[in-house]
mmCIF file with all atom_site columns, C-alpha atoms in Angstrom:
data_model
loop_
_atom_site.group_PDB
_atom_site.id
_atom_site.type_symbol
_atom_site.label_atom_id
_atom_site.label_alt_id
_atom_site.label_comp_id
_atom_site.label_asym_id
_atom_site.label_entity_id
_atom_site.label_seq_id
_atom_site.pdbx_PDB_ins_code
_atom_site.Cartn_x
_atom_site.Cartn_y
_atom_site.Cartn_z
_atom_site.occupancy
_atom_site.B_iso_or_equiv
_atom_site.pdbx_formal_charge
_atom_site.auth_seq_id
_atom_site.auth_comp_id
_atom_site.auth_asym_id
_atom_site.auth_atom_id
_atom_site.pdbx_PDB_model_num
ATOM 1   C CA . MET A 1 1   ? -62.277  -14.137 92.646  1.00 0.00 ? 1   MET A CA 1
ATOM 2   C CA . GLU A 1 2   ? -59.252  -15.904 93.861  1.00 0.00 ? 2   GLU A CA 1
ATOM 3   C CA . TYR A 1 3   ? -59.428  -19.751 93.453  1.00 0.00 ? 3   TYR A CA 1
ATOM 4   C CA . THR A 1 4   ? -57.627  -22.123 95.685  1.00 0.00 ? 4   THR A CA 1
ATOM 5   C CA . THR A 1 5   ? -56.719  -25.818 95.541  1.00 0.00 ? 5   THR A CA 1
ATOM 6   C CA . GLU A 1 6   ? -56.059  -28.315 98.288  1.00 0.00 ? 6   GLU A CA 1
ATOM 7   C CA . ALA A 1 7   ? -52.982  -30.460 98.294  1.00 0.00 ? 7   ALA A CA 1
ATOM 8   C CA . PHE A 1 8   ? -51.581  -33.011 100.779 1.00 0.00 ? 8   PHE A CA 1
ATOM 9   C CA . ASP A 1 9   ? -48.477  -32.122 102.440 1.00 0.00 ? 9   ASP A CA 1
ATOM 10  C CA . ARG A 1 10  ? -46.544  -35.240 102.898 1.00 0.00 ? 10  ARG A CA 1
ATOM 11  C CA . ALA A 1 11  ? -44.232  -33.775 105.408 1.00 0.00 ? 11  ALA A CA 1
ATOM 12  C CA . SER A 1 12  ? -46.840  -32.573 107.889 1.00 0.00 ? 12  SER A CA 1
ATOM 13  C CA . GLY A 1 13  ? -49.586  -34.924 106.783 1.00 0.00 ? 13  GLY A CA 1
ATOM 14  C CA . ASP A 1 14  ? -52.020  -31.886 106.444 1.00 0.00 ? 14  ASP A CA 1
ATOM 15  C CA . LEU A 1 15  ? -53.985  -30.618 103.647 1.00 0.00 ? 15  LEU A CA 1
ATOM 16  C CA . VAL A 1 16  ? -52.540  -27.228 102.637 1.00 0.00 ? 16  VAL A CA 1
ATOM 17  C CA . THR A 1 17  ? -54.469  -24.734 100.683 1.00 0.00 ? 17  THR A CA 1
ATOM 18  C CA . LYS A 1 18  ? -52.796  -22.957 97.881  1.00 0.00 ? 18  LYS A CA 1
ATOM 19  C CA . SER A 1 19  ? -53.788  -19.990 95.784  1.00 0.00 ? 19  SER A CA 1
ATOM 20  C CA . ILE A 1 20  ? -54.136  -20.772 91.902  1.00 0.00 ? 20  ILE A CA 1
ATOM 21  C CA . GLY A 1 21  ? -54.607  -16.954 91.130  1.00 0.00 ? 21  GLY A CA 1
ATOM 22  C CA . GLU A 1 22  ? -57.399  -14.405 90.490  1.00 0.00 ? 22  GLU A CA 1
ATOM 23  C CA . TRP A 1 23  ? -60.060  -15.998 88.147  1.00 0.00 ? 23  TRP A CA 1
ATOM 24  C CA . ILE A 1 24  ? -62.482  -13.412 86.719  1.00 0.00 ? 24  ILE A CA 1
ATOM 25  C CA . THR A 1 25  ? -65.785  -13.899 84.673  1.00 0.00 ? 25  THR A CA 1
ATOM 26  C CA . VAL A 1 26  ? -65.999  -13.233 80.853  1.00 0.00 ? 26  VAL A CA 1
ATOM 27  C CA . THR A 1 27  ? -68.112  -10.298 81.694  1.00 0.00 ? 27  THR A CA 1
ATOM 28  C CA . GLU A 1 28  ? -65.627  -8.740  84.270  1.00 0.00 ? 28  GLU A CA 1
ATOM 29  C CA . TYR A 1 29  ? -62.795  -9.389  81.753  1.00 0.00 ? 29  TYR A CA 1
ATOM 30  C CA . GLY A 1 30  ? -64.764  -7.400  79.273  1.00 0.00 ? 30  GLY A CA 1
ATOM 31  C CA . GLN A 1 31  ? -65.259  -4.499  81.817  1.00 0.00 ? 31  GLN A CA 1
ATOM 32  C CA . ALA A 1 32  ? -61.685  -4.314  82.436  1.00 0.00 ? 32  ALA A CA 1
ATOM 33  C CA . LYS A 1 33  ? -61.234  -3.697  78.684  1.00 0.00 ? 33  LYS A CA 1
ATOM 34  C CA . GLY A 1 34  ? -64.016  -1.174  78.550  1.00 0.00 ? 34  GLY A CA 1
ATOM 35  C CA . GLN A 1 35  ? -66.471  -3.445  76.712  1.00 0.00 ? 35  GLN A CA 1
ATOM 36  C CA . GLY A 1 36  ? -69.872  -4.701  77.436  1.00 0.00 ? 36  GLY A CA 1
ATOM 37  C CA . PRO A 1 37  ? -70.779  -8.417  77.630  1.00 0.00 ? 37  PRO A CA 1
ATOM 38  C CA . ARG A 1 38  ? -71.927  -8.862  74.157  1.00 0.00 ? 38  ARG A CA 1
ATOM 39  C CA . LYS A 1 39  ? -68.933  -7.135  72.550  1.00 0.00 ? 39  LYS A CA 1
ATOM 40  C CA . THR A 1 40  ? -66.549  -8.927  74.883  1.00 0.00 ? 40  THR A CA 1
ATOM 41  C CA . ARG A 1 41  ? -68.130  -12.423 73.831  1.00 0.00 ? 41  ARG A CA 1
ATOM 42  C CA . ALA A 1 42  ? -67.908  -11.464 70.090  1.00 0.00 ? 42  ALA A CA 1
ATOM 43  C CA . ILE A 1 43  ? -64.241  -10.535 70.488  1.00 0.00 ? 43  ILE A CA 1
ATOM 44  C CA . LEU A 1 44  ? -63.337  -13.612 72.484  1.00 0.00 ? 44  LEU A CA 1
ATOM 45  C CA . THR A 1 45  ? -65.227  -15.857 69.952  1.00 0.00 ? 45  THR A CA 1
ATOM 46  C CA . GLU A 1 46  ? -63.370  -14.024 67.208  1.00 0.00 ? 46  GLU A CA 1
ATOM 47  C CA . MET A 1 47  ? -59.968  -15.052 68.621  1.00 0.00 ? 47  MET A CA 1
ATOM 48  C CA . GLY A 1 48  ? -61.291  -18.603 69.166  1.00 0.00 ? 48  GLY A CA 1
ATOM 49  C CA . LEU A 1 49  ? -61.558  -18.862 73.011  1.00 0.00 ? 49  LEU A CA 1
ATOM 50  C CA . LEU A 1 50  ? -65.386  -18.924 73.013  1.00 0.00 ? 50  LEU A CA 1
ATOM 51  C CA . ALA A 1 51  ? -67.852  -20.837 70.713  1.00 0.00 ? 51  ALA A CA 1
ATOM 52  C CA . PRO A 1 52  ? -71.574  -20.858 70.158  1.00 0.00 ? 52  PRO A CA 1
ATOM 53  C CA . GLU A 1 53  ? -73.405  -23.455 71.978  1.00 0.00 ? 53  GLU A CA 1
ATOM 54  C CA . TYR A 1 54  ? -77.312  -24.296 72.297  1.00 0.00 ? 54  TYR A CA 1
ATOM 55  C CA . PHE A 1 55  ? -78.402  -23.869 75.953  1.00 0.00 ? 55  PHE A CA 1
ATOM 56  C CA . GLY A 1 56  ? -81.544  -24.931 77.746  1.00 0.00 ? 56  GLY A CA 1
ATOM 57  C CA . PRO A 1 57  ? -84.780  -26.559 76.498  1.00 0.00 ? 57  PRO A CA 1
ATOM 58  C CA . SER A 1 58  ? -85.685  -23.294 74.464  1.00 0.00 ? 58  SER A CA 1
ATOM 59  C CA . GLY A 1 59  ? -82.699  -23.777 72.304  1.00 0.00 ? 59  GLY A CA 1
ATOM 60  C CA . ASN A 1 60  ? -81.119  -20.421 73.174  1.00 0.00 ? 60  ASN A CA 1
ATOM 61  C CA . VAL A 1 61  ? -77.574  -19.857 72.019  1.00 0.00 ? 61  VAL A CA 1
ATOM 62  C CA . ARG A 1 62  ? -74.898  -18.625 74.197  1.00 0.00 ? 62  ARG A CA 1
ATOM 63  C CA . ASN A 1 63  ? -71.092  -18.114 73.471  1.00 0.00 ? 63  ASN A CA 1
ATOM 64  C CA . ARG A 1 64  ? -69.284  -20.519 75.936  1.00 0.00 ? 64  ARG A CA 1
ATOM 65  C CA . LEU A 1 65  ? -65.582  -21.180 76.903  1.00 0.00 ? 65  LEU A CA 1
ATOM 66  C CA . LYS A 1 66  ? -64.458  -24.105 74.540  1.00 0.00 ? 66  LYS A CA 1
ATOM 67  C CA . LEU A 1 67  ? -63.778  -27.484 76.126  1.00 0.00 ? 67  LEU A CA 1
ATOM 68  C CA . LYS A 1 68  ? -60.244  -27.315 74.555  1.00 0.00 ? 68  LYS A CA 1
ATOM 69  C CA . ALA A 1 69  ? -59.568  -23.983 76.267  1.00 0.00 ? 69  ALA A CA 1
ATOM 70  C CA . VAL A 1 70  ? -60.703  -25.589 79.726  1.00 0.00 ? 70  VAL A CA 1
ATOM 71  C CA . ALA A 1 71  ? -58.389  -28.456 79.072  1.00 0.00 ? 71  ALA A CA 1
ATOM 72  C CA . LEU A 1 72  ? -55.422  -25.905 78.501  1.00 0.00 ? 72  LEU A CA 1
ATOM 73  C CA . GLY A 1 73  ? -56.166  -24.370 81.816  1.00 0.00 ? 73  GLY A CA 1
ATOM 74  C CA . LEU A 1 74  ? -57.443  -21.065 80.260  1.00 0.00 ? 74  LEU A CA 1
ATOM 75  C CA . GLY A 1 75  ? -60.622  -21.168 82.284  1.00 0.00 ? 75  GLY A CA 1
ATOM 76  C CA . LYS A 1 76  ? -63.546  -23.046 83.619  1.00 0.00 ? 76  LYS A CA 1
ATOM 77  C CA . ARG A 1 77  ? -67.247  -23.645 82.759  1.00 0.00 ? 77  ARG A CA 1
ATOM 78  C CA . LEU A 1 78  ? -69.314  -23.174 85.758  1.00 0.00 ? 78  LEU A CA 1
ATOM 79  C CA . HIS A 1 79  ? -73.025  -24.255 86.613  1.00 0.00 ? 79  HIS A CA 1
ATOM 80  C CA . PRO A 1 80  ? -74.229  -22.373 89.647  1.00 0.00 ? 80  PRO A CA 1
ATOM 81  C CA . LYS A 1 81  ? -76.741  -24.286 91.871  1.00 0.00 ? 81  LYS A CA 1
ATOM 82  C CA . ASN A 1 82  ? -78.911  -21.430 92.480  1.00 0.00 ? 82  ASN A CA 1
ATOM 83  C CA . GLY A 1 83  ? -78.273  -19.518 89.143  1.00 0.00 ? 83  GLY A CA 1
ATOM 84  C CA . LYS A 1 84  ? -80.377  -19.793 85.997  1.00 0.00 ? 84  LYS A CA 1
ATOM 85  C CA . TYR A 1 85  ? -77.375  -19.486 83.594  1.00 0.00 ? 85  TYR A CA 1
ATOM 86  C CA . PRO A 1 86  ? -74.045  -21.129 83.488  1.00 0.00 ? 86  PRO A CA 1
ATOM 87  C CA . PHE A 1 87  ? -71.117  -18.833 83.071  1.00 0.00 ? 87  PHE A CA 1
ATOM 88  C CA . ASP A 1 88  ? -67.371  -19.020 82.460  1.00 0.00 ? 88  ASP A CA 1
ATOM 89  C CA . VAL A 1 89  ? -64.308  -17.707 84.344  1.00 0.00 ? 89  VAL A CA 1
ATOM 90  C CA . LEU A 1 90  ? -60.921  -17.135 82.907  1.00 0.00 ? 90  LEU A CA 1
ATOM 91  C CA . SER A 1 91  ? -57.938  -18.141 84.694  1.00 0.00 ? 91  SER A CA 1
ATOM 92  C CA . PRO A 1 92  ? -54.712  -15.926 85.058  1.00 0.00 ? 92  PRO A CA 1
ATOM 93  C CA . SER A 1 93  ? -53.079  -17.605 82.016  1.00 0.00 ? 93  SER A CA 1
ATOM 94  C CA . GLY A 1 94  ? -56.394  -17.484 80.105  1.00 0.00 ? 94  GLY A CA 1
ATOM 95  C CA . GLN A 1 95  ? -56.593  -13.717 80.943  1.00 0.00 ? 95  GLN A CA 1
ATOM 96  C CA . LEU A 1 96  ? -52.924  -13.387 79.536  1.00 0.00 ? 96  LEU A CA 1
ATOM 97  C CA . TRP A 1 97  ? -53.849  -15.499 76.348  1.00 0.00 ? 97  TRP A CA 1
ATOM 98  C CA . ALA A 1 98  ? -56.699  -13.264 75.534  1.00 0.00 ? 98  ALA A CA 1
ATOM 99  C CA . ASP A 1 99  ? -54.700  -10.107 76.245  1.00 0.00 ? 99  ASP A CA 1
ATOM 100 C CA . GLU A 1 100 ? -52.145  -11.139 73.685  1.00 0.00 ? 100 GLU A CA 1
ATOM 101 C CA . ARG A 1 101 ? -54.723  -11.583 71.110  1.00 0.00 ? 101 ARG A CA 1
ATOM 102 C CA . TRP A 1 102 ? -57.320  -8.915  72.056  1.00 0.00 ? 102 TRP A CA 1
ATOM 103 C CA . THR A 1 103 ? -56.131  -5.968  69.818  1.00 0.00 ? 103 THR A CA 1
ATOM 104 C CA . GLU A 1 104 ? -56.260  -7.830  66.621  1.00 0.00 ? 104 GLU A CA 1
ATOM 105 C CA . ALA A 1 105 ? -59.506  -9.653  67.333  1.00 0.00 ? 105 ALA A CA 1
ATOM 106 C CA . SER A 1 106 ? -61.165  -6.573  68.353  1.00 0.00 ? 106 SER A CA 1
ATOM 107 C CA . ARG A 1 107 ? -59.894  -4.899  65.173  1.00 0.00 ? 107 ARG A CA 1
ATOM 108 C CA . LYS A 1 108 ? -61.412  -7.768  63.061  1.00 0.00 ? 108 LYS A CA 1
ATOM 109 C CA . VAL A 1 109 ? -64.867  -7.513  64.771  1.00 0.00 ? 109 VAL A CA 1
ATOM 110 C CA . ALA A 1 110 ? -64.870  -3.699  64.287  1.00 0.00 ? 110 ALA A CA 1
ATOM 111 C CA . VAL A 1 111 ? -64.022  -4.070  60.499  1.00 0.00 ? 111 VAL A CA 1
ATOM 112 C CA . LYS A 1 112 ? -66.768  -6.461  60.214  1.00 0.00 ? 112 LYS A CA 1
ATOM 113 C CA . SER A 1 113 ? -69.379  -4.270  61.670  1.00 0.00 ? 113 SER A CA 1
ATOM 114 C CA . GLN A 1 114 ? -68.145  -1.209  59.539  1.00 0.00 ? 114 GLN A CA 1
ATOM 115 C CA . ASP A 1 115 ? -67.634  -2.598  56.116  1.00 0.00 ? 115 ASP A CA 1
ATOM 116 C CA . ASN A 1 116 ? -71.239  -1.764  54.980  1.00 0.00 ? 116 ASN A CA 1
ATOM 117 C CA . PRO A 1 117 ? -72.723  1.721   55.088  1.00 0.00 ? 117 PRO A CA 1
ATOM 118 C CA . THR A 1 118 ? -76.202  0.252   55.564  1.00 0.00 ? 118 THR A CA 1
ATOM 119 C CA . LYS A 1 119 ? -75.038  -1.700  58.673  1.00 0.00 ? 119 LYS A CA 1
ATOM 120 C CA . LEU A 1 120 ? -73.718  1.422   60.102  1.00 0.00 ? 120 LEU A CA 1
ATOM 121 C CA . LEU A 1 121 ? -76.956  3.173   59.635  1.00 0.00 ? 121 LEU A CA 1
ATOM 122 C CA . ALA A 1 122 ? -79.049  0.332   61.021  1.00 0.00 ? 122 ALA A CA 1
ATOM 123 C CA . LYS A 1 123 ? -76.910  0.157   64.165  1.00 0.00 ? 123 LYS A CA 1
ATOM 124 C CA . ALA A 1 124 ? -77.213  4.087   64.724  1.00 0.00 ? 124 ALA A CA 1
ATOM 125 C CA . LYS A 1 125 ? -80.935  3.907   64.116  1.00 0.00 ? 125 LYS A CA 1
ATOM 126 C CA . LEU A 1 126 ? -81.302  0.947   66.418  1.00 0.00 ? 126 LEU A CA 1
ATOM 127 C CA . GLU A 1 127 ? -79.577  2.740   69.220  1.00 0.00 ? 127 GLU A CA 1
ATOM 128 C CA . GLU A 1 128 ? -81.593  5.765   68.703  1.00 0.00 ? 128 GLU A CA 1
ATOM 129 C CA . PHE A 1 129 ? -84.797  3.966   68.872  1.00 0.00 ? 129 PHE A CA 1
ATOM 130 C CA . SER A 1 130 ? -83.708  1.740   71.815  1.00 0.00 ? 130 SER A CA 1
ATOM 131 C CA . LYS A 1 131 ? -82.703  4.883   73.842  1.00 0.00 ? 131 LYS A CA 1
ATOM 132 C CA . ALA A 1 132 ? -86.240  6.383   73.177  1.00 0.00 ? 132 ALA A CA 1
ATOM 133 C CA . ARG A 1 133 ? -88.012  3.165   74.824  1.00 0.00 ? 133 ARG A CA 1
ATOM 134 C CA . ARG A 1 134 ? -88.866  3.046   78.464  1.00 0.00 ? 134 ARG A CA 1
ATOM 135 C CA . SER A 1 135 ? -87.673  -0.536  78.749  1.00 0.00 ? 135 SER A CA 1
ATOM 136 C CA . GLU A 1 136 ? -84.647  -2.232  77.523  1.00 0.00 ? 136 GLU A CA 1
ATOM 137 C CA . MET A 1 137 ? -85.104  -4.338  74.334  1.00 0.00 ? 137 MET A CA 1
ATOM 138 C CA . THR A 1 138 ? -84.480  -8.047  74.310  1.00 0.00 ? 138 THR A CA 1
ATOM 139 C CA . THR A 1 139 ? -82.146  -9.583  71.846  1.00 0.00 ? 139 THR A CA 1
ATOM 140 C CA . GLN A 1 140 ? -85.263  -10.976 69.966  1.00 0.00 ? 140 GLN A CA 1
ATOM 141 C CA . MET A 1 141 ? -86.779  -7.562  69.790  1.00 0.00 ? 141 MET A CA 1
ATOM 142 C CA . GLU A 1 142 ? -83.520  -6.028  68.436  1.00 0.00 ? 142 GLU A CA 1
ATOM 143 C CA . ILE A 1 143 ? -83.344  -8.828  65.861  1.00 0.00 ? 143 ILE A CA 1
ATOM 144 C CA . CYS A 1 144 ? -86.819  -8.227  64.614  1.00 0.00 ? 144 CYS A CA 1
ATOM 145 C CA . TRP A 1 145 ? -86.599  -4.622  64.458  1.00 0.00 ? 145 TRP A CA 1
ATOM 146 C CA . LEU A 1 146 ? -83.561  -4.862  62.380  1.00 0.00 ? 146 LEU A CA 1
ATOM 147 C CA . ILE A 1 147 ? -85.223  -7.139  59.828  1.00 0.00 ? 147 ILE A CA 1
ATOM 148 C CA . ASP A 1 148 ? -88.442  -5.231  59.809  1.00 0.00 ? 148 ASP A CA 1
ATOM 149 C CA . HIS A 1 149 ? -86.675  -1.798  59.059  1.00 0.00 ? 149 HIS A CA 1
ATOM 150 C CA . PHE A 1 150 ? -83.644  -2.655  57.051  1.00 0.00 ? 150 PHE A CA 1
ATOM 151 C CA . LEU A 1 151 ? -84.773  -5.252  54.429  1.00 0.00 ? 151 LEU A CA 1
ATOM 152 C CA . ASP A 1 152 ? -81.382  -5.383  52.687  1.00 0.00 ? 152 ASP A CA 1
ATOM 153 C CA . LEU A 1 153 ? -79.451  -6.650  55.736  1.00 0.00 ? 153 LEU A CA 1
ATOM 154 C CA . SER A 1 154 ? -78.759  -10.268 55.754  1.00 0.00 ? 154 SER A CA 1
ATOM 155 C CA . GLN A 1 155 ? -78.830  -12.427 58.791  1.00 0.00 ? 155 GLN A CA 1
ATOM 156 C CA . ALA A 1 156 ? -74.865  -12.226 58.825  1.00 0.00 ? 156 ALA A CA 1
ATOM 157 C CA . ASP A 1 157 ? -75.271  -8.492  58.827  1.00 0.00 ? 157 ASP A CA 1
ATOM 158 C CA . VAL A 1 158 ? -77.567  -8.598  61.837  1.00 0.00 ? 158 VAL A CA 1
ATOM 159 C CA . CYS A 1 159 ? -75.240  -10.964 63.532  1.00 0.00 ? 159 CYS A CA 1
ATOM 160 C CA . GLU A 1 160 ? -72.477  -8.503  63.319  1.00 0.00 ? 160 GLU A CA 1
ATOM 161 C CA . ILE A 1 161 ? -74.383  -5.613  64.216  1.00 0.00 ? 161 ILE A CA 1
ATOM 162 C CA . LEU A 1 162 ? -75.634  -6.972  67.435  1.00 0.00 ? 162 LEU A CA 1
ATOM 163 C CA . ALA A 1 163 ? -72.562  -9.128  68.070  1.00 0.00 ? 163 ALA A CA 1
ATOM 164 C CA . VAL A 1 164 ? -74.822  -12.422 68.673  1.00 0.00 ? 164 VAL A CA 1
ATOM 165 C CA . PRO A 1 165 ? -74.256  -15.881 67.429  1.00 0.00 ? 165 PRO A CA 1
ATOM 166 C CA . LYS A 1 166 ? -75.552  -16.568 63.831  1.00 0.00 ? 166 LYS A CA 1
ATOM 167 C CA . GLN A 1 167 ? -77.711  -19.402 65.316  1.00 0.00 ? 167 GLN A CA 1
ATOM 168 C CA . THR A 1 168 ? -79.510  -16.972 67.532  1.00 0.00 ? 168 THR A CA 1
ATOM 169 C CA . VAL A 1 169 ? -80.331  -14.674 64.598  1.00 0.00 ? 169 VAL A CA 1
ATOM 170 C CA . SER A 1 170 ? -81.525  -17.527 62.391  1.00 0.00 ? 170 SER A CA 1
ATOM 171 C CA . ARG A 1 171 ? -83.808  -18.725 65.280  1.00 0.00 ? 171 ARG A CA 1
ATOM 172 C CA . TYR A 1 172 ? -85.523  -15.420 65.961  1.00 0.00 ? 172 TYR A CA 1
ATOM 173 C CA . ALA A 1 173 ? -85.879  -14.625 62.367  1.00 0.00 ? 173 ALA A CA 1
ATOM 174 C CA . SER A 1 174 ? -87.530  -18.056 61.693  1.00 0.00 ? 174 SER A CA 1
ATOM 175 C CA . LEU A 1 175 ? -89.936  -17.213 64.685  1.00 0.00 ? 175 LEU A CA 1
ATOM 176 C CA . ARG A 1 176 ? -90.664  -13.849 63.323  1.00 0.00 ? 176 ARG A CA 1
ATOM 177 C CA . SER A 1 177 ? -91.450  -15.332 59.755  1.00 0.00 ? 177 SER A CA 1
ATOM 178 C CA . ALA A 1 178 ? -93.865  -18.056 61.235  1.00 0.00 ? 178 ALA A CA 1
ATOM 179 C CA . SER A 1 179 ? -95.527  -15.414 63.313  1.00 0.00 ? 179 SER A CA 1
ATOM 180 C CA . LYS A 1 180 ? -96.090  -13.247 60.461  1.00 0.00 ? 180 LYS A CA 1
ATOM 181 C CA . THR A 1 181 ? -97.285  -16.146 58.086  1.00 0.00 ? 181 THR A CA 1
ATOM 182 C CA . LYS A 1 182 ? -99.756  -17.102 60.799  1.00 0.00 ? 182 LYS A CA 1
ATOM 183 C CA . ALA A 1 183 ? -101.107 -13.592 61.261  1.00 0.00 ? 183 ALA A CA 1
ATOM 184 C CA . ARG A 1 184 ? -101.526 -12.969 57.467  1.00 0.00 ? 184 ARG A CA 1
ATOM 185 C CA . ALA A 1 185 ? -103.531 -16.379 57.239  1.00 0.00 ? 185 ALA A CA 1
ATOM 186 C CA . ASN A 1 186 ? -105.707 -15.164 60.142  1.00 0.00 ? 186 ASN A CA 1
ATOM 187 C CA . ARG A 1 187 ? -106.359 -11.736 58.386  1.00 0.00 ? 187 ARG A CA 1
ATOM 188 C CA . SER A 1 188 ? -107.403 -13.555 55.320  1.00 0.00 ? 188 SER A CA 1
ATOM 189 C CA . ALA A 1 189 ? -109.587 -16.284 56.908  1.00 0.00 ? 189 ALA A CA 1
ATOM 190 C CA . SER A 1 190 ? -113.347 -15.645 57.516  1.00 0.00 ? 190 SER A CA 1
ATOM 191 C CA . LEU A 1 191 ? -114.537 -15.067 61.189  1.00 0.00 ? 191 LEU A CA 1
ATOM 192 C CA . PHE A 1 192 ? -115.392 -18.579 61.430  1.00 0.00 ? 192 PHE A CA 1
ATOM 193 C CA . ASP A 1 193 ? -112.172 -19.967 60.093  1.00 0.00 ? 193 ASP A CA 1
ATOM 194 C CA . VAL A 1 194 ? -110.079 -18.048 62.861  1.00 0.00 ? 194 VAL A CA 1
ATOM 195 C CA . GLU A 1 195 ? -108.739 -20.345 65.328  1.00 0.00 ? 195 GLU A CA 1
ATOM 196 C CA . SER A 1 196 ? -110.639 -19.898 68.663  1.00 0.00 ? 196 SER A CA 1
ATOM 197 C CA . PRO A 1 197 ? -108.352 -18.770 71.543  1.00 0.00 ? 197 PRO A CA 1
ATOM 198 C CA . LEU A 1 198 ? -110.154 -21.162 73.853  1.00 0.00 ? 198 LEU A CA 1
ATOM 199 C CA . THR A 1 199 ? -109.262 -24.345 71.868  1.00 0.00 ? 199 THR A CA 1
#
């Protein structure tokens, strides 16, 4: 999308519209690199352009453009009036900045995801399971599936497999643990001790 700015022309006394270049979303930038949204954000985070932030009342975590990057003119943080989620766009100079660092950051992300045979197996099995489902898995479902089926994986491993912020993995892992604890308590309680769904 081409962004423009208006400047006052002292000679004519008119407002003149000037182009400030083609700005694209982070997702569009990743598509140009042949990567999906999640992998793109992992790579841009690795190079220091994005950083995890808590978003919304539910405490979800999203990788957003750093304020320092905005100040340097590398992009903008946008909050659509009608959209549910905020998003970021990269300026032409921001795209060039990322281009110069993409190969090395991409290599580092790949190394992190492949340094453990268990992680490679877990990722392959998750992809196999996901393809067999009729509906797409949410990030929470993917995190819980990995934790349930690969007990030796650390939260850092899950974070690297899914290319999501560590805060997201920690949050959903805690919710899973609390849910399992409550379920075990309900199973061990007598019929009269189980909390009524109407209360």
